[in-house]
Coordinates of C-alpha atoms and ligand atoms in Angstrom, one line a residue:
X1 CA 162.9 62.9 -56.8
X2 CA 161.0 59.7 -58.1
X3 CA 160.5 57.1 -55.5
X4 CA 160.9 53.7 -56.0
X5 CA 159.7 52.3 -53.1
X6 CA 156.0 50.8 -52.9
X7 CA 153.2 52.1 -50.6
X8 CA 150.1 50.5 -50.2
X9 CA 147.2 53.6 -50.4
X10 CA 144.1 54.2 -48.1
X11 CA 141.5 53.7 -50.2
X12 CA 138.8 56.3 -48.2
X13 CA 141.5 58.9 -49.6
X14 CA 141.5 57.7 -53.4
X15 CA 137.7 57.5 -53.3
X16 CA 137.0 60.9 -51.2
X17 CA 134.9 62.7 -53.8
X18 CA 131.3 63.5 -53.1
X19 CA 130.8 61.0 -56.1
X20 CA 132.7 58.0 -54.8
X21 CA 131.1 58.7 -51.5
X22 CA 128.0 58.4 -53.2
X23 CA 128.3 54.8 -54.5
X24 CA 130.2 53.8 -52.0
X25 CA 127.2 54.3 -49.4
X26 CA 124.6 53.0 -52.1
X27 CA 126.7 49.8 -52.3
X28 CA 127.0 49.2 -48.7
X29 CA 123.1 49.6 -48.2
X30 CA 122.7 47.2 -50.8
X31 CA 125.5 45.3 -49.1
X32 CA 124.3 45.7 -45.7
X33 CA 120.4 44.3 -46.6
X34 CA 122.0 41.4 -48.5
X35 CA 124.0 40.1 -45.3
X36 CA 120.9 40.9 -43.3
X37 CA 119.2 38.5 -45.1
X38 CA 121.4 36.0 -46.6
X39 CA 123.1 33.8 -43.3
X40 CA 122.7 30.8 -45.3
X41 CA 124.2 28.9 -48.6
X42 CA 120.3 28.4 -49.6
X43 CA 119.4 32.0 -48.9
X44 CA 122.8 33.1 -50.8
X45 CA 121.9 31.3 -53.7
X46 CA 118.3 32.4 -53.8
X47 CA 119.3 35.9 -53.3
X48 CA 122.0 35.3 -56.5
X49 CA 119.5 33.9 -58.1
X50 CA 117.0 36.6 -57.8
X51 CA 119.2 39.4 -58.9
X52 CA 120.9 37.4 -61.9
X53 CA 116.3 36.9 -62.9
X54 CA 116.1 40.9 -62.6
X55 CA 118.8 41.3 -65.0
X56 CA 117.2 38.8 -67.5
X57 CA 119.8 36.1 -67.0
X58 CA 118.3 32.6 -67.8
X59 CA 116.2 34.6 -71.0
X60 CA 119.2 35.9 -72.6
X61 CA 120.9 34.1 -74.9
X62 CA 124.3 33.8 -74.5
X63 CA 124.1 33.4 -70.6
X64 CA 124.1 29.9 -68.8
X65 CA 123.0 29.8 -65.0
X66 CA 123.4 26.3 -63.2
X67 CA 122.7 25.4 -60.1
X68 CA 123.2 22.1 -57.9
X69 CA 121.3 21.7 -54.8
X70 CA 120.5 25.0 -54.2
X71 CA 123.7 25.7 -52.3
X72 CA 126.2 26.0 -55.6
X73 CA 125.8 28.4 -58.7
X74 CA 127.5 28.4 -61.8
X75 CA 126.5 32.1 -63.7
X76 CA 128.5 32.5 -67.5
X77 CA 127.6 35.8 -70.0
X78 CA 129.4 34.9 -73.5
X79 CA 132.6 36.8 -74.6
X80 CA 133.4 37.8 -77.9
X81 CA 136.3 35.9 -78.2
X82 CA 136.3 32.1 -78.1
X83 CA 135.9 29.2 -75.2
X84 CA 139.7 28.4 -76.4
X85 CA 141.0 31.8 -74.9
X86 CA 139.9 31.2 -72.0
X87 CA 137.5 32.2 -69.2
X88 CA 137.6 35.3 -66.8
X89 CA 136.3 33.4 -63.8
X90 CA 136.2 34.5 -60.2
X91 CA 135.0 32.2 -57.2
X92 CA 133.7 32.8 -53.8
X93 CA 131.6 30.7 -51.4
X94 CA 128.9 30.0 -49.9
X95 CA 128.9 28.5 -46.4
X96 CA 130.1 29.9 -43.6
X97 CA 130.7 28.7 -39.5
X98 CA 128.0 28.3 -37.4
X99 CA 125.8 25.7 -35.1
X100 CA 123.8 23.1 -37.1
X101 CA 121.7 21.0 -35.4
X102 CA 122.4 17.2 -34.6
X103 CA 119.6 14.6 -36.7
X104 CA 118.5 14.0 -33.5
X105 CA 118.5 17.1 -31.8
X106 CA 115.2 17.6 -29.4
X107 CA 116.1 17.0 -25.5
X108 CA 114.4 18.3 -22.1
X109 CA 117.0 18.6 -19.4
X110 CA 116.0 20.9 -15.6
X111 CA 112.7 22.4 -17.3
X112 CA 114.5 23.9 -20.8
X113 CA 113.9 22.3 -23.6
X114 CA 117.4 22.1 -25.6
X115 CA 118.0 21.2 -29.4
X116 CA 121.9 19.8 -29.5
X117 CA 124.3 21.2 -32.1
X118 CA 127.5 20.0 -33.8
X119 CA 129.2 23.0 -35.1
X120 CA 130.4 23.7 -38.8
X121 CA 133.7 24.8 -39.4
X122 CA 136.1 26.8 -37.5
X123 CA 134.2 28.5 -34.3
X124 CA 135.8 30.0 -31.4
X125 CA 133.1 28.3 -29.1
X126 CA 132.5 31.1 -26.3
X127 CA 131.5 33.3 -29.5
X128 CA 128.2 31.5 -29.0
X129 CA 127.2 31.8 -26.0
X130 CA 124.4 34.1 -24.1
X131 CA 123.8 35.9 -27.1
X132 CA 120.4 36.1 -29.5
X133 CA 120.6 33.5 -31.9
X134 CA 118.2 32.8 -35.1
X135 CA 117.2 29.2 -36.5
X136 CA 117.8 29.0 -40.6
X137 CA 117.0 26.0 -42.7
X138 CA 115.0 23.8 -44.4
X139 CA 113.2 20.5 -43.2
X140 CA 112.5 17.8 -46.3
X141 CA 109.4 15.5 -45.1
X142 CA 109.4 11.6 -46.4
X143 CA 106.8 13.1 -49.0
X144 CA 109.6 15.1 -50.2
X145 CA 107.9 18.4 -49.6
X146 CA 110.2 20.6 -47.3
X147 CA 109.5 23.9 -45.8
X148 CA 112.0 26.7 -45.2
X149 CA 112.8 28.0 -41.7
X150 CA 113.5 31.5 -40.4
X151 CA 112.7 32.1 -36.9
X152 CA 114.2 34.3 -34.7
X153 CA 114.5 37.3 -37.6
X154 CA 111.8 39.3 -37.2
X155 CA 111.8 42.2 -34.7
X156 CA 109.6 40.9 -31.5
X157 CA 109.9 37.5 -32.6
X158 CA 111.4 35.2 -29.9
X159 CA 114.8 34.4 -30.6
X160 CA 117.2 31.1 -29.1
X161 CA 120.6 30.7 -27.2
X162 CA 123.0 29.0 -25.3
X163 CA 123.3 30.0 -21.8
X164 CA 126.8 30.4 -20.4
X165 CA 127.9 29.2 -17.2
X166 CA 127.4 31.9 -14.4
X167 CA 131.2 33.7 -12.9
X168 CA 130.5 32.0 -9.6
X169 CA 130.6 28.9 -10.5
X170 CA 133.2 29.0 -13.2
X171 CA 136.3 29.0 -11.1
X172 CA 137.1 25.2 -12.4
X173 CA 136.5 26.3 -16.1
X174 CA 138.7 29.6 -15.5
X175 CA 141.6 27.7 -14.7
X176 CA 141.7 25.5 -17.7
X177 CA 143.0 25.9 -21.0
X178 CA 140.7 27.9 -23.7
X179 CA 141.0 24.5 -26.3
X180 CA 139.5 22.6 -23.1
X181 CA 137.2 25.2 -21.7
X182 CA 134.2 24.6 -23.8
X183 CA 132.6 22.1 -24.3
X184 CA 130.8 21.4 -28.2
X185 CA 128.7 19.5 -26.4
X186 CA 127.5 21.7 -23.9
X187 CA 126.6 24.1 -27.3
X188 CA 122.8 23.2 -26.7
X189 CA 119.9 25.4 -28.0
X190 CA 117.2 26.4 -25.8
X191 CA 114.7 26.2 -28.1
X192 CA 111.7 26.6 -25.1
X193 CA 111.0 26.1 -21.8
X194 CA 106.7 26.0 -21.1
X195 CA 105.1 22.9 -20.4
X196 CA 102.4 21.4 -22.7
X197 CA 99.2 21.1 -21.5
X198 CA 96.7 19.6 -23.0
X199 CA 95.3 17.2 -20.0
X200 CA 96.4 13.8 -22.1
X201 CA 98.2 11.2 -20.5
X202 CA 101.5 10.9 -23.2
X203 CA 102.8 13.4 -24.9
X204 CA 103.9 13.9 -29.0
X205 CA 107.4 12.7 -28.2
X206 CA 105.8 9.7 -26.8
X207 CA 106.8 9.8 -23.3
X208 CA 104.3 8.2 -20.5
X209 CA 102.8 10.7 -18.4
X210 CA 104.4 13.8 -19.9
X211 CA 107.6 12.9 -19.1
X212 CA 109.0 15.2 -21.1
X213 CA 106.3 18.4 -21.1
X214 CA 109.1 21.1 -23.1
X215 CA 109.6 18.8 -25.5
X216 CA 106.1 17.7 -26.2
X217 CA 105.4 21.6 -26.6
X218 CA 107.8 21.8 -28.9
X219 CA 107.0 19.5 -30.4
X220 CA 103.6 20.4 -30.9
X221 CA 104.3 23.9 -31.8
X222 CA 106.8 22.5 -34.7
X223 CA 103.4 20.4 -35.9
X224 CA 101.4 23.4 -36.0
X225 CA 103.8 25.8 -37.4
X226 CA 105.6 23.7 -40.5
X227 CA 103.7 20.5 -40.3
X228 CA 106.4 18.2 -39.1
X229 CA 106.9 15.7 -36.4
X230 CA 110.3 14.4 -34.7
X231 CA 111.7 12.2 -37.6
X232 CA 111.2 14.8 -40.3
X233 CA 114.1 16.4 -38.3
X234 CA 116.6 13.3 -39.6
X235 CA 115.8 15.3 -42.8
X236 CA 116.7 18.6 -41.8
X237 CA 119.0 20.8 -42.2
X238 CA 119.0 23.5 -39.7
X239 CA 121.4 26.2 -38.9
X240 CA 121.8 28.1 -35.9
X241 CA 123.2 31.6 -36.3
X242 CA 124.0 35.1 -35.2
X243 CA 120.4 37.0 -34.8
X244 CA 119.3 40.0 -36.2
X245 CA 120.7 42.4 -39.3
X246 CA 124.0 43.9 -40.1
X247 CA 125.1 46.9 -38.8
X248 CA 126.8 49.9 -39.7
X249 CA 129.8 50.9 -37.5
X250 CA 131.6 53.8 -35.5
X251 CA 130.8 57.1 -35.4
X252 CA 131.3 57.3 -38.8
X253 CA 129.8 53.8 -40.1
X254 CA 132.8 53.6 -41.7
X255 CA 132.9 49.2 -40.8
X256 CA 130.2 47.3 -41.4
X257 CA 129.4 44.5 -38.8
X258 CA 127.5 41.3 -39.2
X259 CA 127.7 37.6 -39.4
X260 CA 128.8 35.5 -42.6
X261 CA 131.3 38.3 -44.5
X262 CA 133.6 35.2 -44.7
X263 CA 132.5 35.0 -47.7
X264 CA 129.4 36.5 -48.8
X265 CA 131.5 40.2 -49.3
X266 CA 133.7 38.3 -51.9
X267 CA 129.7 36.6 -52.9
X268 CA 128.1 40.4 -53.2
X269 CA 131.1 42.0 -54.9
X270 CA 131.6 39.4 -57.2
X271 CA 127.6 39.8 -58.2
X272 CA 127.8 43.2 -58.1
X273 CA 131.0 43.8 -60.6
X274 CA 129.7 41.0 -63.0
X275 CA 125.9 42.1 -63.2
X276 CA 127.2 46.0 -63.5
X277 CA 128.3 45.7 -67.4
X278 CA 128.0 47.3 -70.5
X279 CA 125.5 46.1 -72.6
X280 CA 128.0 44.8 -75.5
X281 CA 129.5 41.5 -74.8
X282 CA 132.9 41.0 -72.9
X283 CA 136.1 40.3 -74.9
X284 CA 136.1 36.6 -72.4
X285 CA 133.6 35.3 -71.9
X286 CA 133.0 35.5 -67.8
X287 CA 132.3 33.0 -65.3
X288 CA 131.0 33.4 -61.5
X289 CA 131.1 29.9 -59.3
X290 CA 129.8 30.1 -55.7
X291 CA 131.1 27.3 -53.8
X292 CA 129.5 25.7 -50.3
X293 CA 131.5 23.2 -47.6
X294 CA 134.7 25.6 -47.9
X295 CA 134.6 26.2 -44.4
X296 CA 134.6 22.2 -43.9
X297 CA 137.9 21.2 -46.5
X298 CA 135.5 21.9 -50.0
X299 CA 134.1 18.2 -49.7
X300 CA 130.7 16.9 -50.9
X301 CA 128.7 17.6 -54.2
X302 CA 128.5 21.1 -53.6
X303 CA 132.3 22.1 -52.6
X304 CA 134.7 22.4 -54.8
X305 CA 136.3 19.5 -54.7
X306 CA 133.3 18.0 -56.8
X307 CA 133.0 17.6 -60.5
X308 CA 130.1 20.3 -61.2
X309 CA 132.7 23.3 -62.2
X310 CA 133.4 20.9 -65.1
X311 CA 130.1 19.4 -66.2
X312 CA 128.9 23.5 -66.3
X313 CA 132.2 24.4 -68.8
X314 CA 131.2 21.3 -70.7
X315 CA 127.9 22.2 -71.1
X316 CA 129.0 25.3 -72.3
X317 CA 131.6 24.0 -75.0
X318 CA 128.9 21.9 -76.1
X319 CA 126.2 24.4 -76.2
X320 CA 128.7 27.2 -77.9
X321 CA 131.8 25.8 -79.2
X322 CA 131.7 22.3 -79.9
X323 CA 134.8 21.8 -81.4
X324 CA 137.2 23.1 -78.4
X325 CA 139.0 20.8 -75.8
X326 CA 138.0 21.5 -72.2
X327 CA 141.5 21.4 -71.5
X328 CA 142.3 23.8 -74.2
X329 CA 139.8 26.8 -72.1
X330 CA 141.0 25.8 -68.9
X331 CA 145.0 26.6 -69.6
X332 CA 144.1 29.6 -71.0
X333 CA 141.4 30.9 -68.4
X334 CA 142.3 33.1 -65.6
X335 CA 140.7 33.4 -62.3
X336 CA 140.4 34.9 -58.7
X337 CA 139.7 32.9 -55.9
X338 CA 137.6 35.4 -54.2
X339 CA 138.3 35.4 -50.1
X340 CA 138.9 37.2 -47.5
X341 CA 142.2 38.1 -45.8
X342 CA 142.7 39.0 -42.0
X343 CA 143.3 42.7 -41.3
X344 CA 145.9 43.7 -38.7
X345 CA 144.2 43.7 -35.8
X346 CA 145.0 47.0 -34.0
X347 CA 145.1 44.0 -30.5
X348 CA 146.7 41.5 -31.9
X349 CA 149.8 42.9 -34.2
X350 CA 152.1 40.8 -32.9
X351 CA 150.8 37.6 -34.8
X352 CA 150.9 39.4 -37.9
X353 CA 154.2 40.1 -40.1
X354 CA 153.7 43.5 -40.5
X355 CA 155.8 43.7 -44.0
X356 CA 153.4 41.5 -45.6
X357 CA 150.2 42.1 -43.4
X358 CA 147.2 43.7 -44.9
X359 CA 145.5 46.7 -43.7
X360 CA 141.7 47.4 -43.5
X361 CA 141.0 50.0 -46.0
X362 CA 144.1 49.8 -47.9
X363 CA 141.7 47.7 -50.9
X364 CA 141.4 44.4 -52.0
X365 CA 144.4 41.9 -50.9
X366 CA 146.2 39.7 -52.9
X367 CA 147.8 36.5 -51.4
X368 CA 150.2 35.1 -53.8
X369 CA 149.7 31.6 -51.6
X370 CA 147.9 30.7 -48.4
X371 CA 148.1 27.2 -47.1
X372 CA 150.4 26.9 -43.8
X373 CA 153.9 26.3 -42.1
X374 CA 156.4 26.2 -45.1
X375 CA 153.3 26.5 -47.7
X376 CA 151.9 23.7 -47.4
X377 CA 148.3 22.5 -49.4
X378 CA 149.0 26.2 -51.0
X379 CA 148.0 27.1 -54.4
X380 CA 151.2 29.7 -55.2
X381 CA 150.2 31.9 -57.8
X382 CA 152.6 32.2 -60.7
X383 CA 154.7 35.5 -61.1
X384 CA 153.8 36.1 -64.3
X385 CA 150.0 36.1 -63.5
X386 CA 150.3 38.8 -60.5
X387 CA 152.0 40.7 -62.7
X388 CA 148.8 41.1 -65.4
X389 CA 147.0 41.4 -62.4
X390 CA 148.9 44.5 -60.9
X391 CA 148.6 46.0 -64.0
X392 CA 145.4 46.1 -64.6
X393 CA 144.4 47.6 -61.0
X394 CA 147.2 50.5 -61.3
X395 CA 145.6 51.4 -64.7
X396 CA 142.5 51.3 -63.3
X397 CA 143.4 53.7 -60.3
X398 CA 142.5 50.9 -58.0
X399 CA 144.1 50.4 -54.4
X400 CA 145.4 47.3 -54.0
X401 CA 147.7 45.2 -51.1
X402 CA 150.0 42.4 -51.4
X403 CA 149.6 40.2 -48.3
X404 CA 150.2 36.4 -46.3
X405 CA 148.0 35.8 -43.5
X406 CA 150.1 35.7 -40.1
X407 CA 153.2 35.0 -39.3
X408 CA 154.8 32.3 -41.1
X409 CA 154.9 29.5 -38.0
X410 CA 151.5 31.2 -36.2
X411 CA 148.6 29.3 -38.7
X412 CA 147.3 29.8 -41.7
X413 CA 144.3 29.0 -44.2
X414 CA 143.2 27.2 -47.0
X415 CA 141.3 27.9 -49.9
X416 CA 139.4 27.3 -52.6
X417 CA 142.2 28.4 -55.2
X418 CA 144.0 24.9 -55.9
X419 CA 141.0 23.1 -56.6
X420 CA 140.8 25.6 -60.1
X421 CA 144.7 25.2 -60.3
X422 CA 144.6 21.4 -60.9
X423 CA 142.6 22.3 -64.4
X424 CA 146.0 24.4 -65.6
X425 CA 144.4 27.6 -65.0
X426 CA 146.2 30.8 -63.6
X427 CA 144.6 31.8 -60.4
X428 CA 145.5 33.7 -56.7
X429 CA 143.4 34.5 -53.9
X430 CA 142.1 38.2 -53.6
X431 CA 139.8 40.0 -51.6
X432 CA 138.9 42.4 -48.5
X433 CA 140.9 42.0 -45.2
X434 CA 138.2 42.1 -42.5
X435 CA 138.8 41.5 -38.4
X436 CA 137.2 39.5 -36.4
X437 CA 137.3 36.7 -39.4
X438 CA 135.0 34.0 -37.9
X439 CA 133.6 35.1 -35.2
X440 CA 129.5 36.0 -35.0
X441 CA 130.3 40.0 -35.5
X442 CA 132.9 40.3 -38.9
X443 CA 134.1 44.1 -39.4
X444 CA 134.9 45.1 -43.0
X445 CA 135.7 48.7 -45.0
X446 CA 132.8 50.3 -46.6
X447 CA 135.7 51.9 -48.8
X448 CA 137.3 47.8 -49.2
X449 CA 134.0 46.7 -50.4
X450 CA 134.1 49.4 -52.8
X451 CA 137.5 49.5 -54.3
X452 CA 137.3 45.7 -54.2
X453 CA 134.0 45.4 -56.7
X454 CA 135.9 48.0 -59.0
X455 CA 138.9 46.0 -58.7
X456 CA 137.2 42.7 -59.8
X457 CA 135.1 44.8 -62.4
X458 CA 138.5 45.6 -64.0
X459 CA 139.9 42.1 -63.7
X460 CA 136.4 40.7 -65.6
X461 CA 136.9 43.5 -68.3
X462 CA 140.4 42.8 -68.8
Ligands
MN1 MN1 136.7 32.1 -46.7
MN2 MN1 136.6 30.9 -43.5

């Protein structure tokens, strides 16, 4: 008998041919190297960059790359049919939580020398402690020169960390509530711990009689290694994060583990589906736009909040269609705000709503609105739009999930979706569920990332 119910499908069953497994695997080592080395907005937007170069964007005609501060990227390839219809656009972004450090961040406290941190966006703060931690950034001298930073990467390279306070002496902290537990100011770098020595009487950070030795050799070694002293650090930006690469996981390395998949999967299959095209132009023409400062409420010149999605559509009707209204492409354009969804987690189903929870592997996740208790700041995706949208991933073969994140009175999220719905334009959130959303260690589905990059290759042909 026909069924007229709706199932959602595992997706490591649609894809289980020797084929599929193929690509699947290729894209997640390609995946896997890209998180590896991308743990900043910077190094994402080099790395996009760099690929969108090999394929010749930026020398083609009809393409337009923009990018603003090195931390947002605008990417277009021409469509056969006019500006007026509309683009096929798809978002994702950039940043992602961790430790920066303060302006002022160099202290010497009990012999370690410590670099204070004020963290960046939503942490669970025990996530960071007594664990190997790498230093990412750049540091802009008054010259404006700036070097970039990676230290702690390299195998045998010394790495950083926060120490945690022993068991023994925890029995105070133990008793207190997890909001009050830790301390953000107690989320302090050691950055060293030796002594200078150089037999002079004051030190680099000025302190009489090597007052402060740690810090003087840090100092020093910062002088010797980038060519910076102490107030080149007011124009820094540094970044503490999770250390070392991404990892393949389970017995199977079926998951993949590592720091920063909220976003950069929804950044990697968005690249991936766009720069995998025919050669002949698309029917619309197709837009990428990798946002930073999500994480932090989409403020500043490089969130998306700002103006710079516009001036980069402008630029475009004025470089290939003069004579159409902005307003006119942005009603008819249609776009996925690319992010990721939480997974059941197999410990924690009691927070989800199981009837409307996604499931990892089950492919990509739609969320008709996010926002939270009684939808609040949610964009709500029109009816009509998931419609098309289903469509065109059930001709395509292509797994797919309807979900909301939580129960309705437990949280909830924002996104970068109702920024692009003030212009008119039809949009909804889409992309992998993952576990472990925000935390130094995310998990996604090799077969997610996969079904996911053919499910966005199918919305950017459609
Ligand atoms: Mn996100
Ligand atoms: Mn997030």
């Amino acid at each position: 008998m026909e069924s007229f119910a709706s199932t959602t499908k595992n997706c490591w069953e649609v894809y289980s041919s020797p084929q599929d497994g193929r690509k699947m695997q290729a894209l997640a080592d390609r995946y896997l190297a890209f998180l590896s080395r991308c743990k900043t907005e910077r190094e994402t937007v080099a790395y996009i960059q760099e690929r969108l170069a090999d394929a010749g964007f930026g020398k083609k005609k009809d393409t337009i790359t923009a990018a603003l501060r090195g931390k947002t990227l605008f990417v277009a390839r021409r469509g056969r049919q006019p500006l007026a219809r509309g683009l096929r656009l798809i978002c994702a972004h950039t940043d992602t939580p961790r430790l920066d450090l303060k302006q002022h961040p160099l202290q010497e406290q009990a012999s370690v020398g410590q670099a204070k941190t004020h963290y960046y966006g939503g942490i669970r703060k025990y996530h960071w402690l007594a664990r190997p931690l790498a230093l990412h950034g750049v540091i802009v001298r008054e010259d404006g020169s700036s070097v970039s930073v990676v230290l702690g990467e390299e195998p045998g390279e010394p790495v950083f960390t926060i120490a945690d306070l022993l068991p023994h002496l925890a029995s105070a902290q133990a008793r207190q509530p997890l909001s009050k537990a830790f301390e953000a100011e107690k989320l302090n770098l050691i950055l060293g711990h030796a002594p200078l020595r150089d037999g002079k009487k004051s030190g680099p950070s000025g302190a009489k009689g090597g007052e402060n030795p740690v810090k003087d050799h840090i100092l020093t070694l910062l002088h010797r290694k980038y060519a910076v002293r102490e107030e080149d650090l007011y124009s820094a930006e540094l970044q503490a994060v999770p250390a070392g690469p991404a990892r393949f996981v389970g017995l199977d390395g079926a998951l993949i583990g590592g720091y920063g998949q909220d976003d950069r999967i929804c950044v990697f299959i968005a690249l991936e589906a766009f720069l995998d095209a025919p050669r002949a132009a698309p029917a619309h023409t197709q837009c990428l736009m990798f946002w930073d400062k999500e994480e932090i409420g989409s403020e500043g010149s490089t969130g998306a909040k700002s103006r710079f999605f516009e001036y980069c559509v402008q630029d475009a009707l004025a470089a290939w269609e003069p004579g159409t209204r902005f307003s006119t492409c942005m009603l008819a354009s249609r776009a996925i705000s690319a992010d990721v969804h939480a997974a059941i987690d197999p410990d924690w189903q009691d927070l989800h709503e199981k009837l409307n929870a996604a499931t990892i592997g089950h492919g990509p996740c739609f969320c008709k609105f996010t926002g939270s208790r009684g939808k609040y700041m949610a964009n709500d995706a029109h009816p009509e739009y998931v419609g098309w949208l289903r469509g065109i991933l059930n001709r395509q073969g292509v797994p797919w999930q309807m979900a909301e994140l939580g129960k309705v009175d437990s949280g909830g999220g924002g996104t970068v979706a109702m920024y692009l719905a003030a212009y008119g334009m039809d949009i909804i959130d889409c992309g992998p569920a993952i576990l472990s959303m925000h935390s130094p260690f995310e998990l996604s589905s090799k077969a997610d990332l996969y079904a996911s990059t053919l499910a966005f290759q199918a919305f950017l042909r459609a």
